[in-house]
Coordinates of N, CA, C and O in Angstrom, one line a residue:
X30 N -7.0 14.0 -6.2 CA -7.9 13.9 -4.9 C -8.4 12.6 -4.3 O -9.2 12.7 -6.0
X31 N -8.4 12.2 -4.3 CA -9.9 10.6 -3.6 C -10.7 11.2 -2.8 O -11.3 11.0 -3.2
X32 N -10.0 12.2 -2.3 CA -11.4 12.2 -0.6 C -10.7 13.8 -0.7 O -9.6 13.7 0.3
X33 N -11.6 14.9 0.0 CA -11.1 15.8 0.0 C -12.2 16.3 0.9 O -11.4 17.9 2.0
X34 N -12.5 15.8 1.6 CA -13.2 15.9 3.0 C -12.7 16.3 3.6 O -11.3 15.3 4.2
X35 N -12.8 17.2 4.3 CA -11.7 17.8 6.0 C -11.7 16.9 6.9 O -12.6 15.9 7.4
X36 N -10.2 16.2 7.4 CA -10.2 15.4 8.6 C -9.7 13.8 8.0 O -9.2 13.0 8.2
X37 N -10.3 14.1 6.3 CA -10.0 12.3 5.9 C -9.9 12.6 4.5 O -10.1 11.7 3.4
X38 N -8.5 13.8 4.3 CA -8.2 13.7 2.6 C -7.4 12.5 2.6 O -6.6 12.0 3.2
X39 N -7.5 12.1 1.0 CA -6.6 11.0 0.6 C -6.0 11.4 -0.5 O -7.0 11.8 -1.4
X40 N -4.7 11.2 -1.2 CA -4.3 11.8 -2.3 C -3.8 10.4 -3.4 O -3.2 9.2 -2.2
X41 N -3.7 10.6 -4.3 CA -3.5 9.7 -5.3 C -2.4 10.0 -5.9 O -2.1 11.7 -6.5
X42 N -1.1 9.6 -6.3 CA 0.1 9.8 -7.6 C 1.0 8.2 -7.9 O 0.2 7.2 -7.0
X43 N 1.1 8.4 -9.4 CA 0.9 7.4 -10.1 C 2.9 6.7 -10.0 O 3.4 8.1 -10.1
X44 N 3.3 5.8 -10.3 CA 4.7 5.6 -10.2 C 4.7 4.7 -11.4 O 4.0 3.2 -10.8
X45 N 5.6 4.7 -12.2 CA 5.4 3.5 -13.0 C 6.6 2.8 -12.8 O 8.0 3.2 -12.9
X46 N 6.2 1.5 -13.2 CA 7.7 0.5 -12.8 C 7.0 -1.0 -12.6 O 6.3 -1.3 -13.2
X47 N 7.7 -1.4 -13.5 CA 8.1 -2.9 -14.0 C 6.9 -3.4 -14.8 O 6.1 -3.8 -14.9
X48 N 6.5 -2.1 -15.8 CA 5.8 -2.1 -17.3 C 4.3 -2.1 -16.2 O 3.1 -2.0 -16.9
X49 N 4.2 -1.6 -15.2 CA 2.9 -1.4 -14.4 C 2.6 0.1 -14.0 O 3.8 0.8 -13.6
X50 N 1.9 1.0 -14.2 CA 1.3 2.1 -13.9 C 1.0 2.2 -12.6 O -0.7 1.6 -12.5
X51 N 1.6 2.5 -11.1 CA 0.7 2.3 -10.2 C -0.1 3.3 -9.0 O 1.3 3.7 -8.9
X52 N -1.0 3.6 -8.9 CA -1.5 4.5 -8.0 C -1.0 3.9 -7.2 O -1.9 3.2 -6.3
X53 N -0.7 4.8 -6.0 CA -0.2 4.9 -5.0 C -1.1 5.9 -4.2 O -1.4 7.1 -4.4
X54 N -2.3 5.4 -2.9 CA -2.9 6.8 -2.3 C -2.5 6.9 -1.1 O -1.4 5.9 -0.7
X55 N -2.6 8.2 -0.5 CA -1.7 8.5 0.5 C -2.7 9.5 1.2 O -3.3 9.9 1.2
X56 N -2.6 8.8 2.8 CA -3.4 9.5 3.2 C -3.3 9.7 5.2 O -2.0 8.4 5.2
X57 N -3.7 10.5 5.9 CA -2.9 10.8 7.2 C -3.9 9.6 8.1 O -5.1 9.7 8.1
X58 N -3.5 8.8 8.9 CA -4.2 8.5 10.0 C -5.3 9.2 10.7 O -4.8 9.7 11.0
X59 N -6.6 8.9 11.4 CA -7.5 8.8 12.1 C -7.0 9.6 13.3 O -7.1 10.8 13.9
X60 N -5.8 8.8 13.9 CA -4.9 9.5 15.2 C -4.4 10.4 14.6 O -3.3 11.1 15.5
X61 N -3.9 10.6 13.4 CA -2.8 11.3 13.0 C -1.2 11.0 12.9 O -0.4 11.5 12.8
X62 N -1.4 9.7 13.7 CA 0.1 9.3 14.0 C 0.8 8.4 12.8 O 2.1 8.4 13.1
X63 N 0.4 8.6 12.0 CA 1.0 7.6 10.8 C 0.2 8.2 9.5 O -0.7 8.5 9.5
X64 N 1.2 7.8 8.3 CA 1.1 8.0 7.3 C 0.8 7.0 6.5 O 1.9 5.9 5.8
X65 N -0.3 6.6 5.8 CA -0.4 5.1 5.2 C -0.3 5.5 3.5 O -1.3 6.3 3.5
X66 N 0.4 4.5 2.8 CA 0.4 4.2 1.4 C -0.3 3.2 1.2 O -0.2 2.1 1.7
X67 N -1.4 2.9 0.6 CA -2.0 2.0 0.1 C -2.3 1.7 -1.4 O -1.8 2.9 -2.0
X68 N -1.6 0.5 -1.8 CA -2.0 0.2 -3.4 C -3.6 -0.5 -3.8 O -3.3 -1.8 -2.9
X69 N -4.0 -0.6 -4.7 CA -5.1 -1.6 -5.3 C -5.0 -2.4 -6.1 O -3.6 -2.2 -7.1
X70 N -4.5 -3.8 -6.0 CA -4.1 -4.7 -6.3 C -4.7 -5.6 -7.2 O -4.7 -5.7 -8.4
X71 N -5.7 -6.3 -7.0 CA -7.0 -6.0 -8.0 C -8.3 -6.5 -6.8 O -8.6 -6.3 -5.7
X72 N -9.3 -6.6 -7.8 CA -10.9 -7.0 -7.1 C -11.1 -9.1 -7.0 O -10.4 -9.2 -7.8
X73 N -11.7 -8.7 -5.9 CA -12.1 -10.6 -5.7 C -11.1 -11.0 -4.7 O -10.0 -10.7 -4.3
X74 N -12.2 -11.7 -3.4 CA -11.6 -12.3 -2.5 C -10.7 -13.4 -2.9 O -11.5 -14.1 -3.7
X75 N -9.1 -13.4 -2.4 CA -8.5 -14.4 -3.2 C -9.1 -16.0 -2.3 O -9.5 -15.5 -1.3
X76 N -9.1 -17.0 -3.4 CA -9.3 -18.7 -3.0 C -8.1 -18.7 -1.8 O -7.4 -18.7 -2.1
X77 N -8.9 -19.6 -1.7 CA -7.7 -20.5 -0.1 C -5.9 -20.3 -0.5 O -6.1 -19.9 0.5
X78 N -6.3 -21.4 -1.3 CA -4.2 -21.2 -1.2 C -3.6 -20.0 -1.5 O -2.7 -19.9 -1.3
X79 N -4.7 -19.6 -3.0 CA -3.9 -17.7 -2.7 C -3.5 -17.2 -1.7 O -2.7 -16.1 -1.6
X80 N -5.0 -17.0 -0.6 CA -4.9 -16.1 0.2 C -3.8 -16.5 1.3 O -2.9 -15.5 1.8
X81 N -3.6 -17.9 1.0 CA -2.3 -18.0 2.5 C -1.1 -17.9 1.8 O -0.4 -17.0 2.4
X82 N -1.0 -17.8 0.3 CA 0.6 -16.9 -0.2 C 0.7 -15.8 0.0 O 1.8 -16.0 0.4
X83 N -0.3 -15.2 0.1 CA -0.1 -13.6 0.1 C -0.2 -13.4 1.5 O 1.4 -12.6 1.6
X84 N -0.7 -14.2 2.6 CA 0.0 -14.2 4.1 C 1.3 -14.7 4.3 O 1.8 -13.7 5.1
X85 N 1.6 -15.7 3.5 CA 3.0 -15.7 3.5 C 4.2 -15.2 2.9 O 5.2 -14.6 4.0
X86 N 3.5 -14.8 1.9 CA 4.1 -13.4 1.2 C 4.5 -12.0 2.1 O 5.8 -11.0 2.3
X87 N 4.0 -11.8 3.0 CA 4.0 -10.6 3.9 C 5.3 -10.8 4.7 O 5.8 -10.0 5.1
X88 N 5.9 -12.1 5.1 CA 7.2 -11.7 5.5 C 8.3 -11.6 5.0 O 9.2 -10.8 5.4
X89 N 7.9 -11.6 3.4 CA 9.2 -11.7 2.9 C 9.3 -9.8 2.5 O 10.6 -8.9 1.9
X90 N 8.2 -9.2 2.0 CA 8.2 -7.9 1.8 C 7.4 -7.0 3.0 O 7.7 -5.3 3.3
X91 N 7.5 -7.2 4.3 CA 7.3 -7.2 5.7 C 8.3 -5.1 5.7 O 9.7 -5.6 5.0
X92 N 8.0 -3.8 6.5 CA 6.6 -3.9 6.7 C 5.8 -3.7 5.7 O 4.6 -3.4 6.4
X93 N 6.0 -3.7 4.4 CA 4.3 -3.4 3.7 C 3.4 -5.1 3.7 O 4.4 -5.6 4.2
X94 N 2.9 -5.0 3.3 CA 1.5 -6.2 3.7 C 0.1 -5.9 3.0 O -0.3 -5.0 2.0
X95 N 0.0 -7.2 2.9 CA -1.0 -7.3 1.4 C -2.4 -7.8 2.8 O -2.2 -8.0 4.1
X96 N -3.4 -6.6 2.5 CA -5.0 -7.0 3.1 C -6.0 -7.3 2.6 O -5.4 -7.3 1.0
X97 N -6.9 -8.0 3.0 CA -8.2 -7.4 1.9 C -9.1 -6.9 2.6 O -9.3 -6.9 3.8
X98 N -10.0 -6.0 1.7 CA -10.6 -5.1 2.9 C -12.4 -5.6 2.8 O -12.3 -6.4 2.3
X99 N -13.2 -5.2 3.3 CA -14.5 -5.9 3.2 C -15.1 -6.1 2.3 O -15.7 -6.7 2.1
X100 N -14.9 -5.0 1.1 CA -15.7 -5.2 -0.2 C -14.6 -6.2 -1.3 O -14.4 -6.0 -1.9
X101 N -13.7 -7.1 -0.7 CA -12.9 -8.0 -1.0 C -12.4 -7.3 -2.2 O -11.6 -8.0 -3.7
X102 N -11.6 -6.8 -1.9 CA -10.1 -6.2 -2.8 C -8.9 -6.3 -2.0 O -8.4 -6.0 -0.9
X103 N -7.8 -6.9 -3.1 CA -6.5 -7.3 -2.2 C -5.8 -6.0 -2.6 O -5.8 -5.2 -3.5
X104 N -5.3 -5.0 -1.4 CA -4.6 -4.1 -1.1 C -3.2 -4.5 -0.8 O -3.1 -5.9 -0.4
X105 N -2.2 -3.5 -0.7 CA -1.0 -3.4 0.0 C -1.1 -2.4 0.3 O -1.6 -1.2 0.2
X106 N -0.2 -2.5 1.8 CA -0.4 -1.0 2.6 C 1.1 -1.1 3.0 O 2.0 -2.0 3.7
X107 N 1.7 0.0 3.6 CA 2.9 1.0 4.0 C 2.8 1.5 4.8 O 2.4 3.0 4.1
X108 N 2.8 1.9 6.5 CA 2.9 3.1 7.1 C 4.4 3.5 7.0 O 5.3 3.5 7.2
X109 N 4.6 5.1 7.5 CA 5.4 5.5 8.1 C 5.1 6.8 9.0 O 3.9 7.3 8.9
X110 N 5.4 6.7 10.0 CA 5.4 7.8 11.1 C 5.4 8.9 10.7 O 6.3 9.2 10.5
X111 N 4.1 9.1 11.1 CA 4.1 10.7 10.8 C 4.8 11.6 12.0 O 4.4 12.6 13.2
X112 N 6.1 11.7 12.1 CA 7.0 12.8 13.1 C 8.1 13.0 12.1 O 8.6 12.3 11.8
X113 N 8.7 14.2 11.9 CA 9.4 14.8 11.9 C 10.0 13.9 10.1 O 11.3 13.5 10.1
X114 N 8.6 14.3 9.5 CA 8.6 13.5 8.3 C 9.3 14.4 6.9 O 9.5 15.6 6.6
X115 N 10.5 13.8 6.2 CA 10.9 14.6 4.9 C 10.7 14.2 4.3 O 10.1 12.9 4.0
X116 N 10.7 14.7 3.2 CA 10.7 14.1 1.6 C 11.5 12.8 1.3 O 10.9 12.6 0.3
X117 N 12.6 13.0 1.7 CA 13.2 11.8 1.4 C 12.6 10.7 1.9 O 12.6 9.6 1.2
X118 N 11.8 10.6 3.1 CA 11.3 9.7 3.9 C 10.0 9.5 3.0 O 9.7 8.1 2.9
X119 N 9.2 10.0 2.9 CA 8.4 9.6 2.1 C 8.9 8.8 0.5 O 7.6 8.1 0.4
X120 N 9.8 9.8 -0.2 CA 10.2 8.8 -1.6 C 10.1 7.4 -0.8 O 10.1 6.6 -2.0
X121 N 11.3 7.1 -0.2 CA 11.5 6.0 0.1 C 10.5 4.9 0.4 O 10.3 4.0 0.3
X122 N 9.7 5.3 1.4 CA 8.5 4.4 1.6 C 7.5 4.6 0.2 O 6.7 3.0 0.0
X123 N 6.9 5.7 -0.3 CA 6.3 5.3 -1.7 C 7.3 4.5 -2.6 O 7.0 3.3 -3.5
X124 N 8.5 4.7 -2.9 CA 9.6 3.4 -3.5 C 9.0 2.0 -3.2 O 9.5 1.1 -4.0
X125 N 9.1 1.9 -2.0 CA 9.5 0.7 -1.0 C 7.9 -0.3 -2.0 O 7.8 -1.5 -2.1
X126 N 6.7 0.7 -1.2 CA 5.5 -0.1 -1.7 C 5.4 -0.3 -3.3 O 4.8 -1.3 -3.8
X127 N 5.9 0.3 -4.1 CA 5.9 0.1 -5.6 C 6.7 -0.7 -5.8 O 6.5 -1.8 -6.2
X128 N 7.9 -0.9 -5.5 CA 8.8 -2.2 -5.3 C 7.9 -3.8 -5.1 O 8.5 -4.8 -5.3
X129 N 7.6 -3.4 -4.1 CA 7.1 -4.8 -3.6 C 5.9 -5.1 -4.5 O 5.3 -6.2 -4.5
X130 N 4.8 -4.2 -5.3 CA 3.5 -4.3 -5.4 C 4.4 -5.3 -7.0 O 4.0 -6.1 -7.4
X131 N 5.7 -4.4 -7.5 CA 5.9 -5.1 -8.5 C 6.3 -6.9 -8.6 O 6.9 -7.3 -9.4
X132 N 7.3 -6.5 -7.3 CA 7.8 -8.1 -7.5 C 6.8 -9.4 -7.1 O 7.5 -10.3 -7.0
X133 N 6.0 -8.9 -6.8 CA 4.9 -10.0 -6.0 C 3.8 -10.5 -6.6 O 2.3 -10.9 -6.3
X134 N 3.7 -9.3 -8.3 CA 2.8 -9.6 -9.4 C 2.5 -10.7 -9.7 O 0.9 -10.9 -9.9
X135 N 3.1 -11.5 -9.4 CA 2.7 -13.1 -10.1 C 1.9 -13.3 -8.9 O 1.4 -15.0 -8.3
X136 N 2.3 -13.2 -7.8 CA 1.0 -13.9 -6.4 C 0.2 -13.1 -6.9 O -1.3 -13.9 -5.8
X137 N -0.5 -12.1 -6.9 CA -2.1 -11.4 -5.8 C -2.3 -11.4 -7.9 O -3.6 -10.9 -8.2
X138 N -2.0 -11.2 -9.0 CA -2.5 -11.4 -10.2 C -3.8 -12.4 -10.3 O -3.8 -13.3 -10.2

């Protein structure tokens, strides 16, 4: 459990792929409409060209997306609509974000 506060629950699980142990965080959005999967890629705000490269990479990996937190962490996120969710749908999204982290590691490392 990353956060067990009622209404803010956030959990993590690890998937190993491409030589990386990738911790995937999962949480339900505040409005309960989405399940968000996020992966911490690295600390430190990327400089100009690297940041632009990550934005361009979003086109290739969508619906996954890179973003930078207020504390300057490079993250990747992917959501799933929280409606009639199945185990297969959860697994599909988890596998998708992990595959995207691995396929872009040269861009964010």
